Coordinates of C-alpha atoms in Angstrom, one line a residue:
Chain D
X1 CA 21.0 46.2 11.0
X2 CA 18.7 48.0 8.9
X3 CA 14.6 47.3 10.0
X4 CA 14.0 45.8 6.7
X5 CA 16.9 43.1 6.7
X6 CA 15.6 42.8 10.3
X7 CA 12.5 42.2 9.3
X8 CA 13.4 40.0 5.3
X9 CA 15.4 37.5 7.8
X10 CA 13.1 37.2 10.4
X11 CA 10.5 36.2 7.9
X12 CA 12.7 33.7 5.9
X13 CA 13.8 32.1 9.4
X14 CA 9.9 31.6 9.9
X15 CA 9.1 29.8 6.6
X16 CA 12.1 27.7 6.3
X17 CA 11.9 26.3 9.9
X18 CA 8.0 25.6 9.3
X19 CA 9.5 23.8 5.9
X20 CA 12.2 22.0 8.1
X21 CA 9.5 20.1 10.9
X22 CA 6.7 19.6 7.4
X23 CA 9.6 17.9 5.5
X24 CA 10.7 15.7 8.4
X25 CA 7.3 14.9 10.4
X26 CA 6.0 13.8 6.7
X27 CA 8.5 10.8 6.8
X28 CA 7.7 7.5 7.2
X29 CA 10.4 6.4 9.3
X30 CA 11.6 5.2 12.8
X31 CA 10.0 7.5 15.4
X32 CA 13.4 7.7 17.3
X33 CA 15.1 8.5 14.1
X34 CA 12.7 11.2 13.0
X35 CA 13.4 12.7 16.6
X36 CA 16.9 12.7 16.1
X37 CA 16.8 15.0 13.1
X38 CA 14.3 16.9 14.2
X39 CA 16.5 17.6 17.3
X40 CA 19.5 18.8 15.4
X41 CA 17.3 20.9 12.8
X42 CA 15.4 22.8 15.7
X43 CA 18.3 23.8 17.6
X44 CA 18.2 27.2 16.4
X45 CA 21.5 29.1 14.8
X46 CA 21.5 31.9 12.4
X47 CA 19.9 29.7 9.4
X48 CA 22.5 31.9 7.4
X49 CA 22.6 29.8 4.3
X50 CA 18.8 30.2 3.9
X51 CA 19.1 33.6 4.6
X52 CA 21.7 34.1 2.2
X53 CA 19.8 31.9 -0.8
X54 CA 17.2 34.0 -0.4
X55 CA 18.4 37.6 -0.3
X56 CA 19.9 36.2 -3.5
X57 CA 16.4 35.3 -5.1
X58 CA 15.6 38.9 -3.7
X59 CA 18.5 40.0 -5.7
X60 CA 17.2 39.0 -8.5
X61 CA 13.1 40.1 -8.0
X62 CA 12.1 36.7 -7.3
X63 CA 10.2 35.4 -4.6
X64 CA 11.6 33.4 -1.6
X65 CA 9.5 30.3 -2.0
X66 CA 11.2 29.3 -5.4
X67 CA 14.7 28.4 -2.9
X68 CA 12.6 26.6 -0.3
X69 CA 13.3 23.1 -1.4
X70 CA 17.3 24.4 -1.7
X71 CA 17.4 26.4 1.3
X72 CA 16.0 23.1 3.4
X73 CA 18.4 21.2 1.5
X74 CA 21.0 23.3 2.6
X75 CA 20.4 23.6 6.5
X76 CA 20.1 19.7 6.3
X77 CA 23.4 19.6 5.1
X78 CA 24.5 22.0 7.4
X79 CA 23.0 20.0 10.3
X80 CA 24.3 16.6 9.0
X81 CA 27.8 18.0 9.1
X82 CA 27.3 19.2 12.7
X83 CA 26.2 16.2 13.9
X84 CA 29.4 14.6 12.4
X85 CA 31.9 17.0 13.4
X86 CA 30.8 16.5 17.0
X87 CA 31.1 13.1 17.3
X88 CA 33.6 11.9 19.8
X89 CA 36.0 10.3 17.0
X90 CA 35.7 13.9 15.8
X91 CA 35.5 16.9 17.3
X92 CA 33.9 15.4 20.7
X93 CA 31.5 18.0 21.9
X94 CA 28.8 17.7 24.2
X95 CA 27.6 20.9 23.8
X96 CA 26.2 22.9 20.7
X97 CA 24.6 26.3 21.1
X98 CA 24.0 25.2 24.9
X99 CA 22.4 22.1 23.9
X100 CA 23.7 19.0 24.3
X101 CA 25.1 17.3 21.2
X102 CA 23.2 14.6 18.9
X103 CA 25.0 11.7 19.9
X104 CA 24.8 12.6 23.9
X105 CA 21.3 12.7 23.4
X106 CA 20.3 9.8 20.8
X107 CA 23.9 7.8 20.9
X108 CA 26.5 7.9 18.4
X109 CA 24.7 5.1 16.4
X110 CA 21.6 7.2 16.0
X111 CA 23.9 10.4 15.6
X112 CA 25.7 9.1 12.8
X113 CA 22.4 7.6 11.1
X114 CA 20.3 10.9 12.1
X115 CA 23.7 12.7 9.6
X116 CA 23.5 10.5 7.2
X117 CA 19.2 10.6 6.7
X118 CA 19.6 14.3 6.7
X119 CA 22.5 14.2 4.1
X120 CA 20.2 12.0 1.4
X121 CA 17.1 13.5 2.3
X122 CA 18.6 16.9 1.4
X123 CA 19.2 15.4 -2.2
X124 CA 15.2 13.8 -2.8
X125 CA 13.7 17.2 -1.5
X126 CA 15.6 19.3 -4.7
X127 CA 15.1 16.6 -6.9
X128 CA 11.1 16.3 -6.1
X129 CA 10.8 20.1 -5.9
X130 CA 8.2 20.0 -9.1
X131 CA 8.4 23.9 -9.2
X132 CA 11.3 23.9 -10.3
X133 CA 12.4 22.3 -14.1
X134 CA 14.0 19.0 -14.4
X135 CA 17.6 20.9 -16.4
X136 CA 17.8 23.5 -13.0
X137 CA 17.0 20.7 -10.2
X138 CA 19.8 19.1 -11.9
X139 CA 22.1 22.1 -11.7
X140 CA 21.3 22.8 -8.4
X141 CA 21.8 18.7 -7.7
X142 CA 25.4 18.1 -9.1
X143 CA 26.5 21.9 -7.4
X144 CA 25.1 20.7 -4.4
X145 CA 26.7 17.4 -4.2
X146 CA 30.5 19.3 -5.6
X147 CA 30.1 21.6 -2.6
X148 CA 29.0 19.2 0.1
X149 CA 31.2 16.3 -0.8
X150 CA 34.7 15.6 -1.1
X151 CA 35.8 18.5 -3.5
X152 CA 34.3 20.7 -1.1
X153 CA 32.5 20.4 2.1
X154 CA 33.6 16.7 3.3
X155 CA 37.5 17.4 1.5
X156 CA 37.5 20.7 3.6
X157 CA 36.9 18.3 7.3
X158 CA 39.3 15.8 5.8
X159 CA 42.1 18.6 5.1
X160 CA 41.0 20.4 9.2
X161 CA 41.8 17.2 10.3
X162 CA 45.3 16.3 8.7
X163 CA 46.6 19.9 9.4
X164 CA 45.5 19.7 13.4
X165 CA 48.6 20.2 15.5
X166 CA 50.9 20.9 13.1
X167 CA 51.7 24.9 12.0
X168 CA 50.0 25.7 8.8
X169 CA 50.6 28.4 6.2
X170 CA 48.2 30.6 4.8
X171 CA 48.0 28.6 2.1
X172 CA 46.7 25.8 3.4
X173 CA 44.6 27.6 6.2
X174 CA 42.3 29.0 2.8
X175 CA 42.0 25.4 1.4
X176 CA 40.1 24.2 5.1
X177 CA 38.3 27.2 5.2
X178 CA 37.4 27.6 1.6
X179 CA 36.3 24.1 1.7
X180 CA 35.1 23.3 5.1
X181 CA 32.7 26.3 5.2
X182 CA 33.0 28.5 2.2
X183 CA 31.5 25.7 -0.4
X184 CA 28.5 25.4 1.1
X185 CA 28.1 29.1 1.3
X186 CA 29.1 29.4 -2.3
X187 CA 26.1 26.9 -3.2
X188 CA 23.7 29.0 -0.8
X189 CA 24.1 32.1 -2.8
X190 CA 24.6 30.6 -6.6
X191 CA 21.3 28.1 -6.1
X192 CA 19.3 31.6 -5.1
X193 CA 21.2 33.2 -8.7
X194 CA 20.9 29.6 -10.5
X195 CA 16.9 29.3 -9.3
X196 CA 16.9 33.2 -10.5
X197 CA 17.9 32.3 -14.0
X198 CA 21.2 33.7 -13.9
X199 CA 23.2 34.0 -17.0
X200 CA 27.4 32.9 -16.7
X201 CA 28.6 36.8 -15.8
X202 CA 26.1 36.5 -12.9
X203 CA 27.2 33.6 -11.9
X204 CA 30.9 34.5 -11.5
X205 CA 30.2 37.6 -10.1
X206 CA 28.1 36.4 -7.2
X207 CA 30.3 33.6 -6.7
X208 CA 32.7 36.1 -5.9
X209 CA 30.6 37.3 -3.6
X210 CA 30.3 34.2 -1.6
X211 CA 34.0 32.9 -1.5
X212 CA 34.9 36.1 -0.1
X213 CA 32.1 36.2 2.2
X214 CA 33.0 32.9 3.0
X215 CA 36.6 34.0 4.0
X216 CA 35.0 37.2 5.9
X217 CA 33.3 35.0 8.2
X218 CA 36.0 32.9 9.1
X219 CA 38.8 36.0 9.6
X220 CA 35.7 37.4 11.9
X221 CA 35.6 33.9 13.8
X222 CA 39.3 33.9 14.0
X223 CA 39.2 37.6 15.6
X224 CA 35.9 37.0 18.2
X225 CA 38.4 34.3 19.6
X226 CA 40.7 36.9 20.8
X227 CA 38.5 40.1 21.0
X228 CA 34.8 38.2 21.8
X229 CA 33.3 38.3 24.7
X230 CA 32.7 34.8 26.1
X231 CA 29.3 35.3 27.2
X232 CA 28.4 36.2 23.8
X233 CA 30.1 33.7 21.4
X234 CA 29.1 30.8 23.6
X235 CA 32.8 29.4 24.3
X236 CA 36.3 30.2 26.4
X237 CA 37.7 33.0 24.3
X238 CA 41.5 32.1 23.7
X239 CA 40.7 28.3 23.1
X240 CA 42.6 28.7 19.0
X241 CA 45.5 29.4 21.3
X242 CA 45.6 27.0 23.7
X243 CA 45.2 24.5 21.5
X244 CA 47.8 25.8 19.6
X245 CA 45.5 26.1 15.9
X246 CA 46.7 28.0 13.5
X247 CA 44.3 30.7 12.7
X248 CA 44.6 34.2 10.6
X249 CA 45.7 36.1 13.6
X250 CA 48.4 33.6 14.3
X251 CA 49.6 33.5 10.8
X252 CA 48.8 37.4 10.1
X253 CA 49.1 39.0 13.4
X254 CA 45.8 40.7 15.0
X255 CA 45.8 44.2 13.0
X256 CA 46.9 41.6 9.8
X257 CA 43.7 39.7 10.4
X258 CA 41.6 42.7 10.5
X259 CA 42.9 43.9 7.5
X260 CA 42.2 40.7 5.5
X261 CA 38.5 40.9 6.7
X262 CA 38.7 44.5 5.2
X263 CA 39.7 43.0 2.1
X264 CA 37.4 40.5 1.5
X265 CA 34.1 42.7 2.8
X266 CA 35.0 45.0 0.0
X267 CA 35.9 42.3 -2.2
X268 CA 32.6 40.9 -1.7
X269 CA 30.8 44.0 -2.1
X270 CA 32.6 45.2 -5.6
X271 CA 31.6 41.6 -6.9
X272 CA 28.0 42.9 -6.3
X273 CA 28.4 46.0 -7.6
X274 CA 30.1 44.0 -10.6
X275 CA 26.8 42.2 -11.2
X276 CA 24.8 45.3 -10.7
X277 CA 22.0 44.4 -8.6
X278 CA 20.4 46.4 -6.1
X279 CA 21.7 43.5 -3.7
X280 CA 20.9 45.2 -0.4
X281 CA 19.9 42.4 1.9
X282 CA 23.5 40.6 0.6
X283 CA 25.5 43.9 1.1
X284 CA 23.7 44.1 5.0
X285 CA 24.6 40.7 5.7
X286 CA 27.9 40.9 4.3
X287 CA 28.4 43.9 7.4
X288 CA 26.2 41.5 9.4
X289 CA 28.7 39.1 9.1
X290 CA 32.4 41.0 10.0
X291 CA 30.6 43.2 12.5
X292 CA 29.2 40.1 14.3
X293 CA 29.9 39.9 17.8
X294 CA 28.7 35.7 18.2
Chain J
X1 CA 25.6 -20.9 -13.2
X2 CA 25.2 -21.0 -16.9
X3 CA 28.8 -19.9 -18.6
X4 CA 26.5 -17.1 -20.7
X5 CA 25.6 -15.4 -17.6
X6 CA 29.1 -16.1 -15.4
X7 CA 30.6 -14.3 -18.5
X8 CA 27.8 -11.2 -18.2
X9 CA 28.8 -11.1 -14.3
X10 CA 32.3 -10.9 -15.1
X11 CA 31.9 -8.5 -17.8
X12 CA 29.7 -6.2 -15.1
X13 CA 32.1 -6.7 -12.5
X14 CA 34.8 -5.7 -14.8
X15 CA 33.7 -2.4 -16.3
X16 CA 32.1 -1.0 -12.6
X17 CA 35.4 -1.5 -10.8
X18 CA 36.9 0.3 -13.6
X19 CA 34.7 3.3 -13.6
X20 CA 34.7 2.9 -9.8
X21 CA 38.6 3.7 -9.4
X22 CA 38.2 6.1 -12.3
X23 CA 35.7 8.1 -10.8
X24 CA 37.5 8.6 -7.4
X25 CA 41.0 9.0 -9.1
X26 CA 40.0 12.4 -10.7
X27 CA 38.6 14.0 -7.4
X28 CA 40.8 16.9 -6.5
X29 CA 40.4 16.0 -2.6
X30 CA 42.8 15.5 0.6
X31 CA 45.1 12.4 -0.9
X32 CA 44.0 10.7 2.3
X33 CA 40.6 10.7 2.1
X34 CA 40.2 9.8 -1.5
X35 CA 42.4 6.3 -0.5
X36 CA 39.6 6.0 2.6
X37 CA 37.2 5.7 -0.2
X38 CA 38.9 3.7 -2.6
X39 CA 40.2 1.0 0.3
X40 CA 36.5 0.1 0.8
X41 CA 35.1 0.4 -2.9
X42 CA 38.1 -2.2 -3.6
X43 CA 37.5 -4.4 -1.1
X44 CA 35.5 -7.2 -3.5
X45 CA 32.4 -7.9 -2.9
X46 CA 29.9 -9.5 -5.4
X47 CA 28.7 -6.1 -6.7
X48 CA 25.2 -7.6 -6.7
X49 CA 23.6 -4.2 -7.3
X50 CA 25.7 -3.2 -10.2
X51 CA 24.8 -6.5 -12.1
X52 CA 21.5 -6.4 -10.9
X53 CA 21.1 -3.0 -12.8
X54 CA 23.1 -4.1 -16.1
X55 CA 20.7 -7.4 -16.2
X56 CA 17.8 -5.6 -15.4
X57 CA 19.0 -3.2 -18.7
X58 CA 19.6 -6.5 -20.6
X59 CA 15.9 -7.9 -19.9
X60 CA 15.3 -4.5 -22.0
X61 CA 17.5 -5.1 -24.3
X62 CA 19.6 -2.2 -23.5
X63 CA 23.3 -1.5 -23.4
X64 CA 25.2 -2.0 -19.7
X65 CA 26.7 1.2 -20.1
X66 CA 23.8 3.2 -20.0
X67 CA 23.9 2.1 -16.5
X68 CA 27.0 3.0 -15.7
X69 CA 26.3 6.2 -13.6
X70 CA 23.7 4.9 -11.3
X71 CA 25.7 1.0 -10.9
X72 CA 28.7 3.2 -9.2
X73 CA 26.1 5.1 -7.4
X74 CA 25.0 2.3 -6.6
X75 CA 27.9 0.5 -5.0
X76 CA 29.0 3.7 -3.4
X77 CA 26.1 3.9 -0.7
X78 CA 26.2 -0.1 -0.3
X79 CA 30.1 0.5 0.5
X80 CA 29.5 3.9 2.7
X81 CA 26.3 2.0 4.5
X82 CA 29.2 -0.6 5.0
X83 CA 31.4 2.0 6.5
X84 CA 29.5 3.4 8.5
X85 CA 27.7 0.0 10.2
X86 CA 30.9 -1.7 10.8
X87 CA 31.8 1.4 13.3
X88 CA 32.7 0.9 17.0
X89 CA 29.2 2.7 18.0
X90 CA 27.2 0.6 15.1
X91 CA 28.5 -3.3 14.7
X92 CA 32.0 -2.6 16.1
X93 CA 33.7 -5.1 13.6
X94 CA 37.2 -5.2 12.8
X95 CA 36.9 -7.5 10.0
X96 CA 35.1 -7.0 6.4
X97 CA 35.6 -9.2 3.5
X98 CA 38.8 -10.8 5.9
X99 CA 40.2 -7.3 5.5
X100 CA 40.5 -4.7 8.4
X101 CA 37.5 -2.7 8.3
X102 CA 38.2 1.2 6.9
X103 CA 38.1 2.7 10.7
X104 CA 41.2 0.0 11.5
X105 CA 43.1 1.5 8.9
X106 CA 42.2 5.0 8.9
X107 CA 40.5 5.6 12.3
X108 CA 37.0 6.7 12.9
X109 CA 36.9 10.4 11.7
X110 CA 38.2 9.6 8.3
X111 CA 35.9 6.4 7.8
X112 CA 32.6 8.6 8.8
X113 CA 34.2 11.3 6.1
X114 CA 34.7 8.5 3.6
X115 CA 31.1 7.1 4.3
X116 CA 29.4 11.1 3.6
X117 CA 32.1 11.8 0.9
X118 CA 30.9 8.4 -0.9
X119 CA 27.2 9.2 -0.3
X120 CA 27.5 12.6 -1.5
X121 CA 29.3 11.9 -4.5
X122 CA 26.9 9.1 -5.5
X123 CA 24.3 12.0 -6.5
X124 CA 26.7 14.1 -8.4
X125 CA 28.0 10.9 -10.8
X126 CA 24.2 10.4 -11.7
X127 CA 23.9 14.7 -11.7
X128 CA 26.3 14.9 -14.5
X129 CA 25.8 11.7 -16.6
X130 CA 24.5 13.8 -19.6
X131 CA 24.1 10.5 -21.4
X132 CA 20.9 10.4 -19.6
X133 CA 17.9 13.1 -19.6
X134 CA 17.3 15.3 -17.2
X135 CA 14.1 13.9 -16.7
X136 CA 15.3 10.6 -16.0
X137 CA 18.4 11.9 -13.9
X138 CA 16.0 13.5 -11.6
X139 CA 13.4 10.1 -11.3
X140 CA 16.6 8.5 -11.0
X141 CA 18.0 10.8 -8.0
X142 CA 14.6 11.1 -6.0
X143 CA 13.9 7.0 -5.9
X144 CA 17.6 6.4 -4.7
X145 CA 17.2 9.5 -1.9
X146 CA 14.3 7.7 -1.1
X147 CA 16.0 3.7 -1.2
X148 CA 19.2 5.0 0.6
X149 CA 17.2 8.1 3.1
X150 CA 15.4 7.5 6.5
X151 CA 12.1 6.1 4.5
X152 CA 14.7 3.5 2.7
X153 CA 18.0 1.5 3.8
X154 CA 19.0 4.4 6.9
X155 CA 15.4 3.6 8.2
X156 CA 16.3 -0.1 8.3
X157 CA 19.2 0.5 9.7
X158 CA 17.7 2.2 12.9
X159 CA 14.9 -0.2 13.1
X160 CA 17.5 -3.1 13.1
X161 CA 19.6 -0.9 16.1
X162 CA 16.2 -0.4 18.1
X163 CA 15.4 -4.5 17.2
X164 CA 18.5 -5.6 19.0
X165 CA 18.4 -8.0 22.0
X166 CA 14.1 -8.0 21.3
X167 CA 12.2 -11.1 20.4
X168 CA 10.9 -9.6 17.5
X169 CA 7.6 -10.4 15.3
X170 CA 8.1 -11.3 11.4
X171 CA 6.5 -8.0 10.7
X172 CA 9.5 -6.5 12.5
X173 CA 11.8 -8.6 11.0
X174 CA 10.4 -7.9 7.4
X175 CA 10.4 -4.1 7.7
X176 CA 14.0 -4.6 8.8
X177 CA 14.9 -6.5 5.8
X178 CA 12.7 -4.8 3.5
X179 CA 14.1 -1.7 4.4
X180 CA 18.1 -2.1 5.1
X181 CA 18.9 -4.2 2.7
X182 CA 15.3 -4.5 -0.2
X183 CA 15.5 -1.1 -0.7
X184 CA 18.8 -0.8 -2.2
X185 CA 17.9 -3.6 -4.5
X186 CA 14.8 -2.6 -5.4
X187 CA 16.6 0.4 -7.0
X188 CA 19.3 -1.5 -8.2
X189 CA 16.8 -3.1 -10.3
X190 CA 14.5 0.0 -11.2
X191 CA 17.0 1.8 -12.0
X192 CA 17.8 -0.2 -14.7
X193 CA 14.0 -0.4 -15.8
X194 CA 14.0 3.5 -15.8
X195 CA 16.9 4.2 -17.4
X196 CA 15.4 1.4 -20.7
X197 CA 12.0 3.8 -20.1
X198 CA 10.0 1.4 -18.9
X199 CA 6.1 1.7 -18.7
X200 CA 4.2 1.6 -15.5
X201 CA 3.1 -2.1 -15.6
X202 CA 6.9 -2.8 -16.0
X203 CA 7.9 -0.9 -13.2
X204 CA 5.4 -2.6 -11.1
X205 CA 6.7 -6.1 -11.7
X206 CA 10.1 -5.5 -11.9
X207 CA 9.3 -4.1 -8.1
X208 CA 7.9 -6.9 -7.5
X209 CA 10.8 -9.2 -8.7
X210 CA 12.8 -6.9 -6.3
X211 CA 10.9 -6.9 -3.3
X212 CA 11.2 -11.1 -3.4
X213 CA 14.8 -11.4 -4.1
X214 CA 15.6 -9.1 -1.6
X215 CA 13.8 -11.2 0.8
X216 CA 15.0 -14.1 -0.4
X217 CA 18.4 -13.0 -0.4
X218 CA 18.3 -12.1 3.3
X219 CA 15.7 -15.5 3.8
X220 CA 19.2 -17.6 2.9
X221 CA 21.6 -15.4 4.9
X222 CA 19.9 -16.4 7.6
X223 CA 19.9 -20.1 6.6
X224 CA 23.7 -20.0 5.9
X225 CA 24.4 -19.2 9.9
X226 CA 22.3 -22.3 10.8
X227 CA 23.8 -24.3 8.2
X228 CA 26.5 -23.0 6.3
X229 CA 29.9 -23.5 5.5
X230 CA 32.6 -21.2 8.5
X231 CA 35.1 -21.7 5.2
X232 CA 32.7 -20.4 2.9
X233 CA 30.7 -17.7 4.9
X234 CA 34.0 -16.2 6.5
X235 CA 32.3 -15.5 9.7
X236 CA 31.1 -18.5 12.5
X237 CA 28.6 -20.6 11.7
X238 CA 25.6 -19.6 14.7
X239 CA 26.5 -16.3 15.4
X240 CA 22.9 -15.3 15.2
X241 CA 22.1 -17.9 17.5
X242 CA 24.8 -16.7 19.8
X243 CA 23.4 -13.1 19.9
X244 CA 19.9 -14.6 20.3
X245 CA 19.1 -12.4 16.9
X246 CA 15.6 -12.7 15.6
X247 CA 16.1 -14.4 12.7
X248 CA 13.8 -16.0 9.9
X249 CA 14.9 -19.7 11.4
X250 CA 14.1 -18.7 14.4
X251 CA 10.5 -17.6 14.0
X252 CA 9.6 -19.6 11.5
X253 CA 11.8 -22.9 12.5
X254 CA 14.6 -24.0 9.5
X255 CA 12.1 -26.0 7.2
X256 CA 9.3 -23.1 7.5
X257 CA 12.3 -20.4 6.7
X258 CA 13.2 -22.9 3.5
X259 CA 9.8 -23.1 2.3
X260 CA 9.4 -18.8 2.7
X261 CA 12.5 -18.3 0.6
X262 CA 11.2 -20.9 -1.8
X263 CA 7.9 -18.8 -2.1
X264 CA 9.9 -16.0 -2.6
X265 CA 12.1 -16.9 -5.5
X266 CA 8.9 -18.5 -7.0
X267 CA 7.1 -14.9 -6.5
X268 CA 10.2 -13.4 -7.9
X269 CA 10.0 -15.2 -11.2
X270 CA 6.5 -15.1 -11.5
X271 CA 6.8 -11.3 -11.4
X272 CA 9.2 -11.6 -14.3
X273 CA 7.2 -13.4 -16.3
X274 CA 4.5 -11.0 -15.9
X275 CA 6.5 -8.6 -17.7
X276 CA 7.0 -10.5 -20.2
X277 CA 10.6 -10.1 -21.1
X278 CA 13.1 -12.5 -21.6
X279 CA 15.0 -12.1 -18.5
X280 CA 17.5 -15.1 -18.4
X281 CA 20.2 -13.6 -16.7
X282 CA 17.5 -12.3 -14.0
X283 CA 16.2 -15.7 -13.1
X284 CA 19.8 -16.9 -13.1
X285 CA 20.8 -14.3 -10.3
X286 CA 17.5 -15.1 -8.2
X287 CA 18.9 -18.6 -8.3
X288 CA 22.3 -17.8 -7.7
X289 CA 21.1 -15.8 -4.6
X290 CA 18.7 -18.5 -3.2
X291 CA 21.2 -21.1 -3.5
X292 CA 24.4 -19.7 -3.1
X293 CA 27.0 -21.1 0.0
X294 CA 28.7 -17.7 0.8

C-alpha cells in the first residue's frame, strides 16, 4: 500500500471512530444499553465502508467531514447486522475478531436491542446532519434504507439463509453476495459521489465501481478460505468446505475463482477510469482488497 | 363511540391495511421474507397509531392521505418492536393476537430479519413520499429515529428488561412507559401536526395530549389485569400479579391507579383545548382508550 493511502485511511479510521463514541456517549439512554453498542462499534475491523465513502469525497475534491454523519451511519449498520448475524438463531458465534460476541457479553435480549438502536440511530444521525441540505439527506436516506433493508442488505441474509445446505448456482451465489454485502458497499461509495454533487453519469459509473468491488471482495474471501493462512484470517481455513457452502471456488474451480476476481478488479478500475477521476485512494483499495491476506 | 368517529376508524383502518400489503407486495425480496413481514403487519390489531395520525391531521383539517407514508411507518416499527419482544430471549410468547407469534411460524432468524427489514423500510416509505417536502420528510425521519432509537421506544424497552423481577419506583415505572410505548405515540400524533405544518405552540400541546394518553393508555392496561375481562383481554386476568410486575395498581393501590388515569385523560384534553382546534375525534379516542375492555 502506497504511504499516502496508508496514511488517508489511517486518518479517516481516527475521525470516524472519535465520531462513533461522541454520537453514542451523547445518548440519553440505558447505561447498559449504551455499553452494548459501544461494545460492538469499538471492536475494531477495517472500517472499510468509511474508508471507502471517503476516498470517494476525495474523488471528487471534497473534504472528508462532509460523509461523517454517512460514514457513522454506515458502520452502525454494519455493526447492527453483525450483532444479528451472530445470534445463536443465526449464525451462533461466540467469537468476532477474537472478542466475544454481543449477545455472549450483554445477552441475546440486549444483543438484539443494542442491533436494533444502532439500525434507527444510523437513520436520525443523516437526517440531523444540518450540513448537509434537506433534497441530499433525503437521497442519502431512501438509498440508505434500499441498501440496508429487504431489497438489499436484510433480502441478501434472508436469501444466505434459504440457500444453506443446499448446492447453489452462480446465479444465485451473486444475488447473496450482491445483496448481503455488496449493497451496503454500493451506498458507501455513491453517498461519498451523492454528498460530492455527482451528476447521473457519475453515479453509474461509480456504482460500477462498487458492485464489482463488492464481488472482488467476496471471490478474495472465497479464495483466503482455501489459500489463507489461519493465523491471519482469524478462522480454520477449509471451514466453506466442511460445511459443504457453496462458494466461487466450488462452483468455478480455484484458478476459475481467481480469474473472476481478475475480472471484476479491472472491472472496477475501467468504471473509474469511465468517470475520469483521479480516483487513486479507490484504485489502492480496490488492490487492497483482492491482494488482502485477512 | 359516536357512529361519526367509529366510521373515521374504519375508514383509517381501511386505507392503511391497504397501503400496508401494497407497500410490501412490490418489494423485490426473498418470497419468504416478504410473507414474515406481511404475517405480522396482518395480524389485526387496532392500528391505534395510524388513526392517531389521520385524527391528529383531521383536528387540522387536513386530508388522511397526507399521512399515509408516516401511518405505515408507523405501524411497521410497532409490528417489528412486536417481533422482536415476543422472541424466546425477550418475552418468549408463542401467542400474539391468538395467533402464533412470527418466530412459531418462521423460526427465529427470519422473525429478527423481518423485525430489521420492517424497521428499515419504514424510513425509505417516508424517504420517497414526494407528496411531502423534503423539509418536512427530514423533521419527519429525525423525530421517529428519535421515538423508535435507544433515546425512544428501544430505550424503554431495555429499561423494562433491566426492571424485571425489581420493586420498582413510579419514576421507573414512568420512564418505562413513557419511553416503550409514549414515544411511539407521541409521534403518531406529531407526525400528523407536522405534516398539517403546525406552529410551535401547536406542537407543544399536541405533545402534551400525547404524553397523557400514552400514560393513560398503559394507566388502564394495567387496570384491565386486575380487573378485566380473560374473554375480552385474551390473555389471564393477574398475570402481572403472578410475575410480581411493578405495576401502576401495585404502587399506587387500584383506586389511586383510577384516579392517575383519570388525571391523565383530563390533562390530555385540556392540552387539546389549548390548541384550540376542534379535535372531536381526538377526545373520542382518549375516551375510547381510557375506557376500553380489551
Amino acid at each position: 500500500m502506497s504511504p499516502v493511502l496508508n496514511e488517508f485511511m489511517k486518518k479517516c479510521i481516527k475521525v470516524i471512530e472519535v465520531e462513533l463514541e461522541n454520537a453514542v456517549q451523547k445518548l440519553n439512554t440505558p447505561e447498559r444499553l449504551k455499553e452494548a453498542m459501544l461494545y460492538s462499534l469499538q471492536a475494531g475491523g477495517k472500517r472499510l465502508r468509511p474508508v471507502l465513502l471517503m476516498a470517494t469525497l476525495k474523488a471528487f475534491n471534497k473534504e472528508k467531514k462532509m460523509g461523517l454523519s454517512a460514514a457513522c451511519a454506515l458502520e452502525m449498520i454494519h455493526t447492527y447486522s453483525l450483532i444479528h448475524d451472530d445470534l445463536p438463531s443465526m449464525d451462533d458465534d461466540d467469537l468476532r475478531r477474537g472478542k466475544p460476541t454481543n449477545h455472549k457479553v450483554f445477552g441475546e435480549a440486549f444483543a438484539i436491542l443494542a442491533g436494533d438502536g444502532l439500525l434507527t440511530y444510523s437513520f436520525q444521525l443523516i437526517a440531523e446532519d444540518e450540513s448537509i441540505s434537506p433534497q441530499t439527506r433525503m437521497k442519502l436516506i431512501s438509498l440508505l434504507a434500499k441498501c440496508a433493508g429487504p431489497e438489499g442488505m436484510v433480502g441478501g441474509q434472508a436469501a444466505d439463509i434459504e440457500g444453506e445446505n443446499k448446492s447453489l448456482g452462480l446465479e444465485q451465489l451473486e444475488y447473496i453476495h450482491l445483496h448481503k454485502t455488496g449493497k451496503l458497499l454500493v451506498f458507501s461509495v455513491l453517498a461519498g459521489a451523492i454528498i460530492a454533487g455527482a451528476n447521473e453519469e457519475e453515479l453509474q459509473q461509480y456504482e460500477r465501481f462498487a458492485v464489482n468491488l463488492g464481488l472482488a471482495f467476496q471471490i478474495q474471501d472465497d479464495i483466503l478460505d482455501i489459500e489463507g493462512d489461519e493465523s491471519k484470517i482469524g478462522k480454520p481455513v477449509g471451514s466453506d468446505a466442511d460445511n459443504q457452502k457453496s462458494t466461487y471456488p466450488s462452483i468455478l474451480s480455484l484458478d476459475g475463482a481467481k480469474a473472476k476476481l481478475a475480472e471484476h478488479v479491472s472491472l472496477a478500475k475501467d468504471a473509474l477510469k469511465a468517470a475520469g477521476h483521479n480516483a487513486e485512494f479507490l484504485i489502492g483499495i480496490t488492490d487492497l482488497v483482492a491482494e488482502r491476506d485477512h
